[in-house]
Coordinates of C-alpha atoms in Angstrom, one line a residue:
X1099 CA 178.8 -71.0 72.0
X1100 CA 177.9 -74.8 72.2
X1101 CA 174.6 -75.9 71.1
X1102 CA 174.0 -77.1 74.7
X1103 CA 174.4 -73.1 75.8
X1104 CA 172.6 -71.9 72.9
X1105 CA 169.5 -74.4 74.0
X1106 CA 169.7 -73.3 77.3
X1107 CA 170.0 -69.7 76.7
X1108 CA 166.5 -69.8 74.1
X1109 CA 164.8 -71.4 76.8
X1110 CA 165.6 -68.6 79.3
X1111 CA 164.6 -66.2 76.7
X1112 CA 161.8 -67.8 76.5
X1113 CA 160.8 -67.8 80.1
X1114 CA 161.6 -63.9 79.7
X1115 CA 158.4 -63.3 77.3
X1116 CA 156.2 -65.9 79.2
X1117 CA 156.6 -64.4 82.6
X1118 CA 158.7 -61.5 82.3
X1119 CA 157.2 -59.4 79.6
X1120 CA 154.2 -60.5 78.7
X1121 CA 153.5 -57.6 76.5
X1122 CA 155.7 -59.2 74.0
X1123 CA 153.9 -62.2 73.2
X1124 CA 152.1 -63.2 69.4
X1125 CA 149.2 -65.4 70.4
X1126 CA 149.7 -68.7 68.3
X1127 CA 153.9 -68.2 68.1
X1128 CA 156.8 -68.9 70.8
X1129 CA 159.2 -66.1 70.5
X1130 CA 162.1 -65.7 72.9
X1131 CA 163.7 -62.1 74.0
X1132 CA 165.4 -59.8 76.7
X1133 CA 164.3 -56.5 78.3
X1134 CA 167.0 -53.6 78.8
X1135 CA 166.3 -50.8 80.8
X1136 CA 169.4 -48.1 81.8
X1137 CA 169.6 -44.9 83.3
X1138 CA 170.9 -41.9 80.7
X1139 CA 174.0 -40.9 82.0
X1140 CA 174.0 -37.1 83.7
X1141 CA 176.9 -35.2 85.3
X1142 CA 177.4 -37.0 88.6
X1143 CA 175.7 -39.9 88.0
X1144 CA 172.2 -41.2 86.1
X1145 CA 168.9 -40.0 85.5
X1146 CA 166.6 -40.6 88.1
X1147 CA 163.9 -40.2 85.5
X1148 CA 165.0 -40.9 82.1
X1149 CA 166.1 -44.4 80.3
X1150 CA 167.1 -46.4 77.0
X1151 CA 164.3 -48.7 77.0
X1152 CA 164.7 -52.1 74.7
X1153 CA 164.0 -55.4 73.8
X1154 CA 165.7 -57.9 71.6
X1155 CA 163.9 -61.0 70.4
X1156 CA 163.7 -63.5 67.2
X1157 CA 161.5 -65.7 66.6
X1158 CA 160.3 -68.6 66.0
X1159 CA 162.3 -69.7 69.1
X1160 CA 163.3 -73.1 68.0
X1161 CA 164.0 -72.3 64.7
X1162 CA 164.4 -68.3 63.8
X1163 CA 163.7 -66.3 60.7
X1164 CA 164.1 -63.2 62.1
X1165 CA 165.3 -60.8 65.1
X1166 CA 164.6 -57.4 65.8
X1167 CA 165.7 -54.6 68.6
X1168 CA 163.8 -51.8 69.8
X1169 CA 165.6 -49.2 71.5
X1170 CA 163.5 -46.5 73.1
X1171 CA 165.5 -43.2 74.2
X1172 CA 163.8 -41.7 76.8
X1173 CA 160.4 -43.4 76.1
X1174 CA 157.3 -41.7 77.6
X1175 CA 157.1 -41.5 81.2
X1176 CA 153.2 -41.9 81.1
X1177 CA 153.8 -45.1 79.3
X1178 CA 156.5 -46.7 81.3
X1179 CA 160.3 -46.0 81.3
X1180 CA 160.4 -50.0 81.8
X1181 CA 161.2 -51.8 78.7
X1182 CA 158.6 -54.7 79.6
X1183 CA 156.4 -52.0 79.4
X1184 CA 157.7 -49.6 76.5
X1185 CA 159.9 -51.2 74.3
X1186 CA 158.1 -55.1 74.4
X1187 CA 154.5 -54.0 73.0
X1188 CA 156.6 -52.6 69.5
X1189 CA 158.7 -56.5 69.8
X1190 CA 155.3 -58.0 69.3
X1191 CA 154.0 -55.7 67.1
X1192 CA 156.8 -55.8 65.2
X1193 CA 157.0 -59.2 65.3
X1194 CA 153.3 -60.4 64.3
X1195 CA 154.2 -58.2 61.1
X1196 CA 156.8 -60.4 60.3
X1197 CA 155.1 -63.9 60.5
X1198 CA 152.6 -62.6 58.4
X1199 CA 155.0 -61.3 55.9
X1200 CA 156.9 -65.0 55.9
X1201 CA 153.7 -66.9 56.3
X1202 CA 154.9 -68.6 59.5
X1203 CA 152.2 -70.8 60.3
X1204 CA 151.3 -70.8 64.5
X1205 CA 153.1 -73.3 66.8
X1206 CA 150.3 -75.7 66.6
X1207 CA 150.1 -76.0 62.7
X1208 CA 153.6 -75.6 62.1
X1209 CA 154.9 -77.9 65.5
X1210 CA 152.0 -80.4 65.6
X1211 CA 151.9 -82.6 68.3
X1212 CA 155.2 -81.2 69.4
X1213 CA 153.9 -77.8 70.9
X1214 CA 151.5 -79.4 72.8
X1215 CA 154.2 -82.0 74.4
X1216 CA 156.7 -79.1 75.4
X1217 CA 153.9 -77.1 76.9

């Protein structure tokens, strides 16, 4: 894809973890990912009551050193079958693990001035 559609295409990721599924975010650190939620096939049709829960992410968004999926079959009903709710908490979990594993300073100390101008 062009860098123009790769841009844009971070920057609605983005959006997705900032007001889509919060439950993914790493105070400090701008990540950028997608829910997934689907019905488990049945005979006739889908489960009413059982999904594939995920979430696909990297991060840092503007310049990655890693990306991860979760994929949740038939996560816990008492959690959520949602992947905002299921599958985005083990993203960020996942995730804060991995900055401190690389040492990836937060936005403001790796970004500067430049985090606070986008914000």
């Amino acid at each position: 894809i062009t860098p123009e559609s790769a841009e844009k295409l971070t920057e609605m990721m983005i959006g997705v973890i900032e007001r889509g599924a919060p439950a993914a975010r790493v105070e400090g650190y701008t990540l950028a990912g997608k829910t997934g939620t689907a019905q488990i096939p049945v005979e006739g049709g889908y489960s009413e009551d059982e999904t594939i829960a995920s979430f696909v992410g990297f991060g840092p968004a503007e310049d990655p050193a890693f990306v991860i999926l979760v994929k949740l079959d038939r996560p816990d009903p008492k959690i959520s079958q949602w992947a905002s709710y299921s599958a985005a908490p083990t993203f960020a979990r996942v995730a804060k693990r991995l900055l401190d594993y690389y040492h990836i300073p937060p936005d403001e100390l790796r970004l500067g001035g430049l985090a606070a101008a986008s914000e």
